[in-house]
Coordinates of C-alpha atoms and ligand atoms in Angstrom, one line a residue:
Chain A
M1 CA -179.6 -224.7 -34.6
A2 CA -181.9 -227.7 -34.2
P3 CA -181.4 -229.7 -37.3
Q4 CA -184.2 -232.0 -38.4
A5 CA -183.5 -235.6 -37.6
P6 CA -184.0 -237.8 -40.7
A7 CA -187.1 -239.9 -40.4
A8 CA -187.1 -243.6 -40.5
R9 CA -188.4 -245.2 -43.6
Q10 CA -191.6 -246.6 -42.1
A11 CA -193.2 -248.6 -44.8
P12 CA -191.2 -251.7 -45.8
P13 CA -190.8 -251.9 -49.6
A14 CA -194.0 -253.4 -51.1
G15 CA -193.6 -257.0 -52.1
P16 CA -190.3 -258.8 -52.8
V17 CA -187.8 -256.4 -54.4
P18 CA -185.8 -258.0 -57.1
A19 CA -182.2 -258.3 -56.0
P20 CA -179.8 -256.3 -58.0
S21 CA -177.5 -258.5 -60.1
S22 CA -174.1 -259.4 -58.9
W23 CA -172.7 -257.3 -61.8
S24 CA -174.4 -254.1 -60.6
F25 CA -173.1 -254.8 -57.0
A26 CA -169.6 -255.3 -58.3
V27 CA -169.9 -252.0 -60.2
R28 CA -170.8 -250.2 -57.0
E29 CA -167.5 -251.4 -55.5
F30 CA -165.7 -250.5 -58.7
R31 CA -167.0 -247.0 -58.4
Y32 CA -165.7 -246.8 -54.9
W33 CA -162.2 -247.5 -56.2
T34 CA -162.4 -245.0 -59.0
T35 CA -163.5 -242.3 -56.5
N36 CA -160.5 -243.3 -54.4
Y37 CA -158.3 -243.3 -57.5
R38 CA -159.2 -239.7 -58.4
R39 CA -156.8 -238.5 -55.7
T40 CA -153.8 -240.2 -57.2
W41 CA -154.4 -240.7 -60.9
R42 CA -152.1 -238.0 -62.0
G43 CA -149.0 -239.5 -60.3
S44 CA -149.9 -242.9 -61.5
I45 CA -150.2 -241.8 -65.1
Y46 CA -146.8 -240.2 -64.9
S47 CA -145.2 -243.4 -63.7
S48 CA -147.0 -245.5 -66.2
V49 CA -145.6 -243.4 -69.0
L50 CA -142.1 -242.9 -67.5
S51 CA -141.4 -246.6 -66.8
P52 CA -141.8 -247.9 -70.4
V53 CA -139.9 -244.8 -71.7
L54 CA -137.0 -245.5 -69.4
Y55 CA -136.9 -249.3 -70.0
L56 CA -137.2 -249.0 -73.8
A57 CA -134.7 -246.3 -74.0
A58 CA -132.0 -247.8 -71.8
I59 CA -132.4 -251.5 -72.6
G60 CA -134.3 -251.6 -75.8
V61 CA -132.3 -248.8 -77.6
G62 CA -129.1 -248.5 -75.5
L63 CA -128.3 -252.1 -74.8
G64 CA -130.2 -253.1 -78.0
T65 CA -127.6 -251.4 -80.1
L66 CA -124.9 -253.7 -78.7
V67 CA -127.1 -256.8 -79.2
N68 CA -127.9 -255.9 -82.8
K69 CA -124.2 -255.4 -83.6
H70 CA -123.4 -258.9 -82.5
G71 CA -126.2 -260.3 -84.7
S72 CA -129.7 -261.0 -83.7
A73 CA -130.1 -264.4 -85.2
R74 CA -131.2 -266.0 -81.9
L75 CA -133.9 -263.3 -81.7
G76 CA -135.2 -264.3 -85.2
H77 CA -133.4 -261.5 -87.1
I78 CA -135.3 -258.6 -85.6
S79 CA -134.1 -255.6 -83.7
Y80 CA -133.6 -256.1 -80.0
L81 CA -136.1 -253.3 -79.3
A82 CA -138.8 -255.1 -81.3
F83 CA -138.0 -258.3 -79.4
L84 CA -138.0 -256.7 -76.0
A85 CA -140.9 -254.3 -76.2
P86 CA -143.8 -256.8 -76.3
G87 CA -142.2 -258.8 -73.6
L88 CA -141.9 -255.8 -71.4
L89 CA -145.6 -255.1 -72.1
A90 CA -146.6 -258.4 -70.6
A91 CA -144.1 -257.9 -67.7
A92 CA -145.5 -254.4 -67.0
A93 CA -149.0 -255.9 -66.9
M94 CA -147.8 -258.4 -64.4
E95 CA -146.4 -255.7 -62.3
T96 CA -149.6 -253.6 -62.4
G97 CA -151.6 -256.7 -61.6
I98 CA -149.5 -257.6 -58.6
G99 CA -149.3 -254.0 -57.4
E100 CA -153.1 -253.6 -57.4
S101 CA -153.7 -256.9 -55.7
T102 CA -151.4 -256.7 -52.7
Y103 CA -151.2 -253.6 -50.6
P104 CA -154.6 -252.2 -51.7
V105 CA -156.3 -255.4 -50.6
L106 CA -154.5 -255.6 -47.2
G107 CA -155.1 -251.9 -46.7
S108 CA -158.8 -252.2 -47.4
V109 CA -159.2 -255.0 -44.9
K110 CA -156.7 -254.0 -42.2
W111 CA -155.7 -250.4 -42.3
R112 CA -158.6 -248.4 -43.8
R113 CA -161.1 -251.2 -43.2
T114 CA -163.2 -250.0 -46.1
Y115 CA -164.0 -253.5 -47.2
Y116 CA -166.0 -253.9 -44.0
A117 CA -167.9 -250.7 -44.9
A118 CA -168.9 -252.3 -48.2
A119 CA -169.7 -255.6 -46.4
A120 CA -172.2 -253.8 -44.1
S121 CA -174.1 -252.6 -47.2
P122 CA -176.1 -254.8 -49.5
L123 CA -172.8 -255.9 -51.2
R124 CA -171.6 -259.5 -50.6
P125 CA -167.9 -260.4 -50.2
A126 CA -167.8 -261.7 -53.7
D127 CA -169.1 -258.4 -55.0
V128 CA -166.4 -256.6 -53.1
F129 CA -163.8 -258.9 -54.7
H130 CA -165.2 -258.6 -58.2
G131 CA -165.5 -254.8 -57.9
H132 CA -161.8 -254.6 -57.0
L133 CA -160.9 -256.9 -59.9
L134 CA -162.9 -254.6 -62.2
F135 CA -160.9 -251.7 -61.0
T136 CA -157.6 -253.7 -61.5
T137 CA -158.8 -254.5 -65.0
M138 CA -159.3 -250.8 -65.6
R139 CA -155.8 -250.0 -64.3
L140 CA -154.4 -252.7 -66.6
V141 CA -156.3 -251.3 -69.6
M142 CA -154.9 -247.9 -68.8
N143 CA -151.3 -249.0 -68.3
C144 CA -151.2 -251.3 -71.3
A145 CA -152.6 -248.6 -73.5
V146 CA -150.0 -246.2 -72.4
F147 CA -147.3 -248.8 -72.9
L148 CA -148.5 -249.6 -76.4
A149 CA -148.4 -245.9 -77.3
V150 CA -144.9 -245.6 -76.0
M151 CA -143.9 -248.7 -77.9
A152 CA -145.3 -247.2 -81.1
A153 CA -143.5 -243.9 -80.5
F154 CA -140.2 -245.9 -80.2
G155 CA -141.0 -247.6 -83.5
A156 CA -141.0 -250.9 -81.8
V157 CA -144.3 -252.1 -83.4
K158 CA -143.8 -254.5 -86.3
S159 CA -147.4 -255.6 -87.1
A160 CA -150.9 -254.3 -86.8
W161 CA -151.6 -257.5 -84.8
V162 CA -150.1 -255.7 -81.9
I163 CA -153.6 -254.6 -81.2
A164 CA -154.4 -258.2 -80.3
A165 CA -151.5 -258.1 -77.8
F166 CA -153.4 -255.5 -75.9
P167 CA -156.1 -257.7 -74.4
V168 CA -153.5 -260.5 -74.0
A169 CA -151.4 -258.2 -71.8
V170 CA -154.5 -257.3 -69.8
L171 CA -155.3 -260.9 -69.4
T172 CA -151.7 -261.6 -68.2
G173 CA -152.2 -259.0 -65.5
L174 CA -155.4 -260.6 -64.4
A175 CA -153.9 -264.0 -64.3
F176 CA -151.7 -262.6 -61.6
A177 CA -154.2 -260.2 -59.9
A178 CA -157.1 -262.7 -59.4
P179 CA -155.1 -265.4 -57.5
I180 CA -153.0 -262.9 -55.6
E181 CA -156.1 -261.0 -54.5
A182 CA -157.7 -264.2 -53.4
W183 CA -154.6 -264.9 -51.3
A184 CA -154.0 -261.3 -50.1
I185 CA -157.4 -261.1 -48.4
M186 CA -156.2 -263.8 -46.0
V187 CA -152.8 -262.2 -45.3
T188 CA -152.4 -260.5 -42.0
K189 CA -148.9 -259.0 -42.3
D190 CA -147.6 -257.0 -45.2
T191 CA -144.2 -258.7 -44.9
S192 CA -145.8 -261.6 -46.8
F193 CA -145.8 -259.3 -49.9
A194 CA -142.1 -258.8 -49.8
M195 CA -141.8 -262.5 -50.4
I196 CA -144.0 -262.2 -53.5
F197 CA -141.9 -259.4 -54.8
R198 CA -138.6 -261.0 -54.1
F199 CA -139.3 -264.6 -55.1
G200 CA -142.1 -264.0 -57.5
L201 CA -142.1 -260.8 -59.4
I202 CA -138.4 -260.2 -59.8
P203 CA -137.3 -263.7 -61.0
L204 CA -140.3 -263.9 -63.3
F205 CA -139.5 -260.5 -64.7
L206 CA -135.9 -261.4 -65.4
F207 CA -136.2 -265.0 -66.5
S208 CA -139.5 -265.5 -68.3
G209 CA -138.3 -264.5 -71.7
T210 CA -138.8 -260.8 -71.4
F211 CA -135.1 -259.8 -71.9
F212 CA -133.8 -262.9 -73.7
P213 CA -135.3 -266.1 -75.2
V214 CA -135.9 -268.8 -72.7
S215 CA -133.9 -271.1 -74.9
Q216 CA -130.8 -269.3 -73.6
L217 CA -131.5 -270.6 -70.1
P218 CA -129.7 -273.8 -68.9
G219 CA -131.7 -276.9 -70.0
W220 CA -133.0 -277.7 -66.5
A221 CA -134.4 -274.2 -66.0
Q222 CA -136.3 -274.1 -69.3
P223 CA -139.3 -276.2 -68.4
I224 CA -139.8 -274.0 -65.3
A225 CA -139.7 -270.9 -67.3
Y226 CA -142.2 -272.4 -69.8
G227 CA -144.5 -273.1 -66.9
T228 CA -144.7 -269.6 -65.6
P229 CA -147.7 -267.4 -66.4
L230 CA -145.5 -264.6 -67.4
W231 CA -143.8 -266.6 -70.1
H232 CA -147.2 -267.3 -71.7
G233 CA -148.0 -263.7 -71.7
V234 CA -144.6 -262.7 -73.0
A235 CA -144.6 -265.3 -75.7
L236 CA -148.0 -264.4 -77.1
C237 CA -147.6 -260.7 -76.9
R238 CA -144.4 -261.0 -78.7
S239 CA -145.6 -263.3 -81.5
L240 CA -148.7 -261.0 -82.0
S241 CA -146.5 -257.9 -82.0
L242 CA -144.2 -259.5 -84.6
G243 CA -147.2 -260.9 -86.6
T244 CA -146.1 -264.5 -86.3
A245 CA -148.7 -265.9 -83.9
T246 CA -150.6 -269.1 -84.9
I247 CA -154.1 -270.0 -83.8
G248 CA -152.9 -273.1 -81.8
E249 CA -150.3 -271.1 -80.0
T250 CA -152.7 -268.3 -79.2
L251 CA -155.4 -270.7 -77.8
L252 CA -152.8 -272.4 -75.6
H253 CA -151.5 -269.2 -74.1
V254 CA -154.9 -267.6 -73.7
G255 CA -156.3 -270.8 -72.2
Y256 CA -153.5 -271.0 -69.7
L257 CA -153.8 -267.4 -68.6
A258 CA -157.6 -267.5 -68.5
A259 CA -157.6 -270.7 -66.4
L260 CA -155.3 -269.0 -63.9
A261 CA -157.6 -266.0 -63.7
A262 CA -160.7 -268.1 -63.4
A263 CA -159.1 -270.2 -60.6
G264 CA -158.2 -267.0 -58.8
I265 CA -161.8 -265.8 -59.0
A266 CA -163.2 -269.1 -57.8
I267 CA -160.8 -269.1 -54.8
G268 CA -161.3 -265.4 -54.1
N269 CA -165.1 -265.9 -53.9
R270 CA -164.4 -268.2 -50.9
T271 CA -161.5 -266.4 -49.2
Y272 CA -163.3 -263.0 -49.3
R273 CA -166.3 -264.5 -47.6
R274 CA -164.1 -266.2 -45.0
R275 CA -162.3 -263.0 -44.1
L276 CA -165.2 -260.6 -44.2
Y277 CA -167.9 -262.8 -42.7
V278 CA -166.3 -263.9 -39.4
Chain B
M1 CA -198.8 -264.9 -38.5
P2 CA -195.8 -263.3 -37.0
D3 CA -196.2 -259.8 -35.5
P4 CA -195.1 -257.3 -38.1
E5 CA -194.0 -254.9 -35.4
V6 CA -191.3 -257.3 -34.3
L7 CA -188.3 -256.4 -36.5
I8 CA -185.8 -258.8 -35.0
R9 CA -186.4 -262.1 -33.3
A10 CA -183.6 -264.1 -31.8
K11 CA -184.0 -267.5 -30.2
D12 CA -181.2 -269.4 -28.6
L13 CA -178.8 -267.4 -30.8
T14 CA -175.3 -268.7 -30.6
K15 CA -171.9 -267.7 -32.0
R16 CA -168.8 -269.8 -31.6
F17 CA -165.3 -269.1 -32.7
G18 CA -163.7 -272.5 -32.8
D19 CA -164.2 -274.0 -29.3
F20 CA -164.9 -270.6 -27.8
T21 CA -168.5 -269.6 -27.4
A22 CA -168.9 -265.8 -27.7
V23 CA -172.7 -265.7 -27.7
D24 CA -174.2 -268.4 -25.7
G25 CA -177.9 -268.9 -26.6
I26 CA -179.6 -265.6 -26.2
D27 CA -183.2 -264.7 -26.8
F28 CA -184.6 -261.2 -27.6
E29 CA -187.2 -259.4 -29.7
L30 CA -186.9 -255.9 -31.1
R31 CA -190.1 -254.0 -31.8
R32 CA -190.5 -251.2 -34.3
G33 CA -189.7 -247.7 -32.9
E34 CA -188.0 -248.8 -29.7
A35 CA -184.4 -248.2 -28.6
F36 CA -183.0 -251.5 -27.5
G37 CA -179.6 -251.9 -25.8
F38 CA -177.0 -254.5 -25.1
L39 CA -175.2 -253.5 -21.9
G40 CA -172.1 -255.4 -20.9
P41 CA -168.4 -255.4 -20.2
N42 CA -165.6 -256.1 -22.7
G43 CA -165.9 -259.5 -24.2
A44 CA -169.6 -259.9 -23.3
G45 CA -170.5 -260.8 -26.9
K46 CA -172.1 -257.5 -27.8
S47 CA -170.2 -257.0 -31.1
S48 CA -170.6 -260.6 -32.0
T49 CA -174.4 -260.2 -31.6
M50 CA -174.4 -257.0 -33.6
R51 CA -172.5 -258.5 -36.4
M52 CA -174.9 -261.4 -36.6
I53 CA -177.8 -258.9 -36.8
G54 CA -175.8 -257.0 -39.4
C55 CA -175.7 -260.1 -41.5
V56 CA -172.0 -260.2 -41.7
S57 CA -171.4 -263.0 -39.3
P58 CA -173.2 -266.4 -39.8
R59 CA -174.7 -267.7 -36.6
S60 CA -173.4 -271.0 -35.1
G61 CA -176.8 -272.0 -33.7
G62 CA -180.3 -270.9 -32.8
E63 CA -182.7 -268.8 -34.8
L64 CA -182.5 -265.3 -36.0
S65 CA -185.0 -263.4 -38.1
I66 CA -184.5 -259.8 -39.2
L67 CA -187.4 -257.9 -40.9
G68 CA -189.0 -261.3 -41.4
M69 CA -186.1 -262.6 -43.3
D70 CA -183.2 -265.0 -42.8
P71 CA -179.8 -263.3 -42.5
V72 CA -178.0 -266.1 -44.3
A73 CA -180.3 -266.3 -47.3
D74 CA -181.4 -262.7 -47.6
G75 CA -178.3 -260.8 -46.4
P76 CA -178.4 -258.2 -49.2
A77 CA -182.1 -257.5 -48.9
I78 CA -181.8 -257.1 -45.1
R79 CA -178.7 -255.0 -45.2
A80 CA -180.4 -252.6 -47.7
R81 CA -182.7 -251.7 -44.8
L82 CA -180.2 -251.5 -42.0
G83 CA -177.9 -248.7 -40.9
V84 CA -174.6 -249.8 -39.3
V85 CA -172.3 -247.9 -37.0
P86 CA -169.5 -250.4 -36.3
Q87 CA -167.4 -250.4 -33.2
E88 CA -164.4 -249.4 -35.1
D89 CA -164.9 -246.7 -37.8
T90 CA -164.6 -247.9 -41.4
L91 CA -164.4 -244.5 -43.0
D92 CA -162.1 -243.9 -46.0
V93 CA -159.9 -241.4 -44.2
E94 CA -158.2 -240.4 -47.5
L95 CA -161.4 -239.2 -48.9
T96 CA -163.4 -236.1 -48.0
V97 CA -166.4 -236.1 -45.7
R98 CA -168.8 -235.8 -48.6
E99 CA -167.0 -238.4 -50.7
N100 CA -167.5 -240.9 -47.9
L101 CA -171.2 -240.3 -48.0
L102 CA -171.2 -240.5 -51.8
I103 CA -169.5 -243.9 -52.0
Y104 CA -171.7 -245.3 -49.2
G105 CA -174.9 -244.0 -50.9
R106 CA -173.7 -245.7 -54.1
Y107 CA -173.3 -249.0 -52.2
F108 CA -177.1 -248.8 -51.6
G109 CA -177.7 -248.1 -55.3
L110 CA -179.0 -244.5 -54.7
P111 CA -178.9 -242.1 -57.5
R112 CA -176.4 -239.2 -57.2
N113 CA -178.9 -236.4 -56.8
V114 CA -180.6 -238.3 -53.9
I115 CA -177.3 -238.9 -52.3
S116 CA -176.4 -235.3 -52.6
E117 CA -179.7 -234.1 -51.2
R118 CA -179.4 -236.5 -48.2
T119 CA -175.8 -235.6 -47.7
D120 CA -176.8 -231.9 -47.2
Q121 CA -179.4 -232.9 -44.6
L122 CA -177.3 -235.5 -42.8
L123 CA -174.2 -233.2 -42.5
E124 CA -176.5 -230.6 -41.1
F125 CA -178.0 -233.1 -38.7
V126 CA -174.6 -234.1 -37.3
Q127 CA -173.3 -230.6 -37.5
L128 CA -170.6 -231.3 -40.1
T129 CA -171.8 -229.0 -42.9
D130 CA -168.8 -226.8 -42.9
R131 CA -166.4 -229.8 -43.0
G132 CA -168.0 -231.4 -46.1
A133 CA -165.0 -230.7 -48.4
D134 CA -162.4 -231.6 -45.8
Q135 CA -160.4 -234.8 -45.7
V136 CA -161.5 -237.2 -43.0
E137 CA -158.1 -238.2 -41.7
P138 CA -157.5 -235.2 -39.4
L139 CA -161.0 -235.0 -37.9
S140 CA -161.3 -235.7 -34.2
G141 CA -162.7 -239.0 -33.0
G142 CA -166.0 -237.3 -32.1
L143 CA -166.4 -235.8 -35.6
K144 CA -165.5 -239.1 -37.3
R145 CA -168.1 -240.8 -35.1
R146 CA -170.7 -238.3 -36.2
L147 CA -169.7 -238.8 -39.8
T148 CA -170.1 -242.6 -39.4
I149 CA -173.6 -242.0 -37.9
A150 CA -174.5 -239.7 -40.8
R151 CA -173.2 -242.3 -43.3
S152 CA -175.3 -245.0 -41.6
L153 CA -178.4 -243.0 -42.3
I154 CA -177.9 -242.5 -46.0
N155 CA -180.3 -245.3 -47.0
E156 CA -182.9 -244.1 -44.5
P157 CA -182.7 -247.4 -42.5
E158 CA -185.5 -248.9 -40.7
I159 CA -183.1 -250.2 -38.0
L160 CA -180.0 -248.5 -36.9
L161 CA -177.3 -250.6 -35.3
L162 CA -174.8 -248.7 -33.2
D163 CA -171.9 -250.7 -31.7
E164 CA -170.5 -248.6 -28.8
P165 CA -171.4 -245.3 -30.5
T166 CA -169.6 -243.1 -27.9
T167 CA -166.7 -245.2 -26.6
G168 CA -163.5 -243.2 -26.6
L169 CA -165.2 -239.8 -26.9
D170 CA -164.8 -237.0 -24.4
P171 CA -167.9 -236.1 -22.4
Q172 CA -168.9 -233.2 -24.6
A173 CA -168.7 -235.2 -27.8
R174 CA -170.7 -238.0 -26.2
H175 CA -173.5 -235.6 -25.3
V176 CA -173.7 -234.4 -28.9
V177 CA -174.0 -238.0 -30.1
W178 CA -176.6 -238.8 -27.5
D179 CA -178.6 -235.8 -28.5
R180 CA -178.6 -236.8 -32.1
L181 CA -179.5 -240.4 -31.3
F182 CA -182.3 -239.1 -29.1
R183 CA -183.7 -237.1 -32.0
L184 CA -183.6 -240.1 -34.3
K185 CA -185.5 -242.0 -31.7
Q186 CA -188.1 -239.3 -31.6
R187 CA -188.5 -239.5 -35.3
G188 CA -189.3 -243.2 -35.0
V189 CA -186.0 -244.7 -36.0
T190 CA -185.6 -248.1 -34.4
L191 CA -182.2 -248.2 -32.5
V192 CA -180.2 -251.1 -31.4
L193 CA -177.1 -250.1 -29.5
T194 CA -174.4 -251.7 -27.4
T195 CA -172.6 -249.9 -24.7
H196 CA -170.6 -250.4 -21.5
Y197 CA -171.7 -247.0 -20.2
M198 CA -174.6 -247.4 -17.9
D199 CA -175.6 -243.7 -18.3
E200 CA -175.7 -244.2 -22.0
A201 CA -178.0 -247.2 -21.6
E202 CA -180.2 -245.3 -19.1
Q203 CA -180.5 -242.3 -21.3
L204 CA -181.2 -243.9 -24.6
C205 CA -182.7 -247.3 -24.1
D206 CA -186.4 -248.1 -23.7
R207 CA -185.4 -251.7 -23.1
L208 CA -182.1 -253.4 -22.6
V209 CA -180.5 -256.7 -21.8
V210 CA -177.5 -257.0 -19.5
M211 CA -175.0 -259.3 -21.2
D212 CA -172.1 -261.0 -19.5
G213 CA -170.0 -263.9 -20.8
G214 CA -172.2 -264.4 -23.9
R215 CA -175.4 -264.7 -21.9
I216 CA -178.2 -262.4 -21.0
A217 CA -178.2 -261.9 -17.3
A218 CA -181.3 -259.8 -17.1
A219 CA -183.7 -257.9 -19.4
G220 CA -186.2 -255.0 -19.0
S221 CA -186.4 -251.3 -19.0
P222 CA -183.8 -249.4 -17.1
R223 CA -186.3 -248.6 -14.4
E224 CA -187.6 -252.2 -14.1
L225 CA -184.1 -253.5 -13.8
I226 CA -183.2 -251.0 -11.1
E227 CA -186.4 -251.8 -9.2
Q228 CA -185.9 -255.5 -9.5
Y229 CA -182.2 -255.8 -8.8
S230 CA -181.4 -252.8 -6.6
T231 CA -182.7 -250.5 -3.9
A232 CA -184.0 -247.0 -4.3
E233 CA -180.8 -245.4 -2.9
V234 CA -177.2 -246.3 -2.4
L235 CA -174.9 -245.0 0.3
E236 CA -171.3 -244.9 -0.9
L237 CA -168.7 -244.7 1.9
R238 CA -164.9 -244.3 1.7
F239 CA -162.7 -245.1 4.6
D240 CA -159.0 -244.8 5.3
P241 CA -157.5 -247.9 3.6
G242 CA -156.4 -249.2 7.0
E243 CA -159.9 -249.1 8.4
H244 CA -161.7 -250.4 5.3
E245 CA -162.0 -254.0 6.5
Q246 CA -162.9 -253.2 10.0
A247 CA -165.6 -250.7 8.9
A248 CA -167.1 -253.3 6.6
E249 CA -167.5 -255.7 9.5
K250 CA -169.2 -253.1 11.6
L251 CA -171.5 -252.0 8.8
A252 CA -172.9 -255.6 8.8
D253 CA -174.9 -254.5 11.9
L254 CA -176.9 -252.1 9.8
R255 CA -178.6 -254.9 8.0
A256 CA -178.6 -253.1 4.7
Q257 CA -180.4 -255.1 2.0
R258 CA -177.0 -255.6 0.4
T259 CA -173.5 -254.5 1.1
E260 CA -170.8 -254.4 -1.6
V261 CA -167.2 -254.1 -0.4
L262 CA -165.2 -252.8 -3.3
A263 CA -161.5 -252.1 -3.4
D264 CA -161.9 -248.4 -2.8
R265 CA -165.3 -248.0 -1.3
I266 CA -168.2 -249.7 0.4
L267 CA -171.7 -249.6 -1.1
L268 CA -174.8 -249.9 1.1
Y269 CA -178.1 -250.7 -0.6
I270 CA -180.8 -249.2 1.4
P271 CA -184.2 -247.5 0.9
N272 CA -183.1 -244.2 2.4
G273 CA -179.5 -243.0 2.3
D274 CA -179.7 -240.2 4.7
I275 CA -181.2 -242.4 7.5
A276 CA -178.5 -245.0 6.8
L277 CA -175.7 -242.4 7.0
T278 CA -177.0 -241.3 10.4
A279 CA -177.0 -244.9 11.5
V280 CA -173.4 -245.3 10.2
R281 CA -172.3 -242.3 12.3
D282 CA -174.2 -243.7 15.3
L283 CA -172.0 -246.8 15.0
G284 CA -169.1 -244.6 15.6
L285 CA -167.7 -244.8 12.1
V286 CA -166.2 -241.8 10.4
P287 CA -166.0 -242.2 6.7
L288 CA -163.6 -240.0 4.8
T289 CA -166.3 -239.2 2.3
S290 CA -169.9 -240.3 1.9
L291 CA -172.4 -240.0 -0.9
V292 CA -176.0 -240.7 -1.1
R293 CA -177.2 -241.4 -4.6
R294 CA -180.0 -243.2 -6.5
S295 CA -179.4 -246.7 -7.9
T296 CA -178.1 -247.0 -11.4
L297 CA -177.7 -249.8 -13.9
E298 CA -174.1 -250.0 -12.6
D299 CA -175.6 -251.3 -9.4
V300 CA -177.7 -253.8 -11.3
F301 CA -174.7 -255.0 -13.1
L302 CA -172.7 -255.4 -9.9
R303 CA -175.6 -257.3 -8.3
L304 CA -176.0 -259.6 -11.3
T305 CA -172.3 -260.4 -12.0
G306 CA -170.5 -259.4 -8.8
R307 CA -168.3 -257.2 -11.0
Q308 CA -168.1 -253.6 -11.9
L309 CA -169.1 -252.6 -15.4
E310 CA -166.7 -249.7 -15.9
D311 CA -163.3 -249.8 -14.5
Ligands
LIG401 N1 -163.1 -263.3 -34.8 C1 -163.0 -263.8 -33.6 N2 -162.2 -264.9 -33.4 C2 -162.1 -265.4 -32.1 N3 -162.6 -264.9 -31.0 C3 -163.4 -263.8 -31.2 C4 -163.6 -263.2 -32.5 N4 -164.4 -262.1 -32.3 C5 -164.6 -262.0 -31.0 N5 -164.0 -263.0 -30.3 C6 -164.1 -263.3 -28.9 O1 -165.5 -263.3 -28.5 C7 -165.7 -262.7 -27.3 C8 -166.8 -261.7 -27.5 O2 -166.3 -260.7 -28.3 P1 -167.2 -259.4 -28.7 O3 -166.4 -258.6 -29.6 O4 -168.5 -259.9 -29.2 O5 -167.4 -258.7 -27.3 P2 -167.9 -257.3 -26.9 O6 -169.0 -257.5 -25.9 O7 -168.3 -256.5 -28.2 O8 -166.7 -256.6 -26.2 P3 -166.0 -255.1 -26.3 O9 -166.7 -254.3 -25.3 O10 -164.6 -255.4 -26.0 O11 -166.2 -254.6 -27.7 C9 -164.4 -262.1 -26.9 O12 -163.8 -262.9 -25.9 C10 -163.6 -262.1 -28.1 O13 -162.2 -262.3 -27.8
LIG402 MG1 -167.6 -254.9 -29.1

C-alpha cells in the first residue's frame, strides 16, 4: 500500500556531459510523432491508396479517354493518364505537406500542448521543429511511395526515371511543409488555415500544370503559374516520369524547391523559439 | 567558490512582457533537499518565475543560476536534470498512460528498458498501475495530475518544479498529491512549488516566499512568517450584516494587535482568543458566530498585502 517514492539523483553527473547532437534531439521528437501516428496509421494508409486510385481512374482514365480522342498533341503525344499521373504525384505531395504542417502544429501548441512538454525536456524549440519535419518527411515518403505504386498499377509509368521523381515529389512536399510549419506555429486561430486551403492549396492544385499544361492558361496568368512551387514540382516529376528531363531543368527545379524548404527551416528555427520560449 | 548545496540562485530576477513587468526583481536561493514555495494570488508572477527556472522563458533582467549553469546558455543540460509539472497539463490525451511516460522518457534519451522499469515504479508510486493501458483523455483531473507528476520523475530529477500541483482538484485528490509530494521530499528530492493555497504551502514547504505583484513581500519558514507577521491566535466574528460596521467600531476598544474588517467577518489578532471572546461579550456584542483559531499564512498574506489570498 505504501509505494516507494523514487529517490532523487543525488550526485550530479561527473564532469561536463557532452550535449547530444541536434540530430539526436530531433529524432526524439520524431519518435513522439511516430508513437502518436500508431493510433491512426491504418486509416491514413487507406486514404493514401484510395485518393490516387480515384483520381487516376476518374480523371486519368475516364476523362483521359475523351482527351486522347481529340488528339494529345498539346500534351506531347502521350496519353492523358501518363501526362496527369506525375503531376498528381507532386500535387498529392503538396497536399500531404500542407496537411501535416497545419492542424498538427496548432494542435501541438494550442490544444494538446504537447510541444510544451517537449520544450520542458532537454529538447530545444528548433529540435521540436526539426523532429516534426522529419515526421512530415516520413509521411511524404510513405504517401509518394504508395502513389508511385498505384501509378505503376495503372500503367502510367513511361520511364524508369520515374524513380527519380520520388525524391522530387518528397522535396515538393517539404517546400510547402517547412515554410507553412514555420508560420503555423505563430497562428492562434485555426480559421487561418481555411485561407491557406481556399486561396493556396486549391488554386495551386488546379492551375499549376497538374491537369493541363500551363501554356493553356491566358498569357497574363502563365508567369504566375511558373512562379509557384507546385509547378516546379509538377514539371520535374513529369519530365522525369516521361524520361525527358534535362540536367539544367532538373537543377533549376530542385534548386527552387530546396531554397524554399531551406528558407522555411531558417524561419521556423526562429518562430518556434518565439512561440515556445515566451 | 559557490556553495554546491545552493541549486538555484536568483538575484534581481526580472521578467517583462512588453511594458508589463510580471516579475519585478526577486532574490532567492534554493538549497538541496528543501521544499521551497512561491505563495501568491493570481497574477503574482509565480508561473513566470517557474518558467524562467524551467529554462523555457528567457529572463529580462537580473541573474539566474541553476545547478551552477546559465539557463540561456545551458538550457538542455539544465532541463535534463529538472522535473517539471506545469500549471496546465501537457499530456498527450490521445495516448495511453504508459505511452505518455514512454515518449517523455525518450525526450530524456533514456533507453526503453529503463523507461519501462521506471514506468512500473512510478505508476505504482502515483497509484495508476491498473490504468497503464488506458487512454489519458477520460481520466479525472486528479489522475491526470498524478500522471503528470509521475512523468516529471522519469528522468530522476534533482529538482522538481511544481506549478500549482493541486489547483482544481477536489480535497481528496489534493491529499493524495500532497502525500506523494511529501514522500518525495522525505526521499531527498528538492521541490519548488507554487500555490495559492496557504494550507498547501504550510504542509509542504520548509521555506517560502510570499509573492504579490511580481515582488517578494516576505520570506521565511511558515512558522517564522506567522510569528513575524501575525499573532498566535485569531478570533473570527460574524455579525448580522446590519450591525457589522457598528460592531467593528466597538471592537476598537479591545485594542487587539490588529483588526481586519472583511466583507463578511471581522478578524481580531490577539494572543489568546478565548479571553478576547469573553471581552467581546463583555462589550455587549453578540456575534452570530465566533471562531478561535491559530494564525495561518492566510493571515500573513492579509497583513502583507491587505488582501485575501483565496477568494
Ligand atoms: N505571455 C505573456 N504575455 C503577456 N503577459 C503575460 C504573459 N504571461 C503572463 N503574463 C502576465 O504576467 C502576470 C504574471 O503571470 P503569471 O502567470 O506569472 O502569474 P501567476 O502568479 O502564475 O498567476 P496564476 O495564479 O493565475 O497562475 C499576469 O498579469 C499575466 O497576465
Ligand atoms: Mg500560474
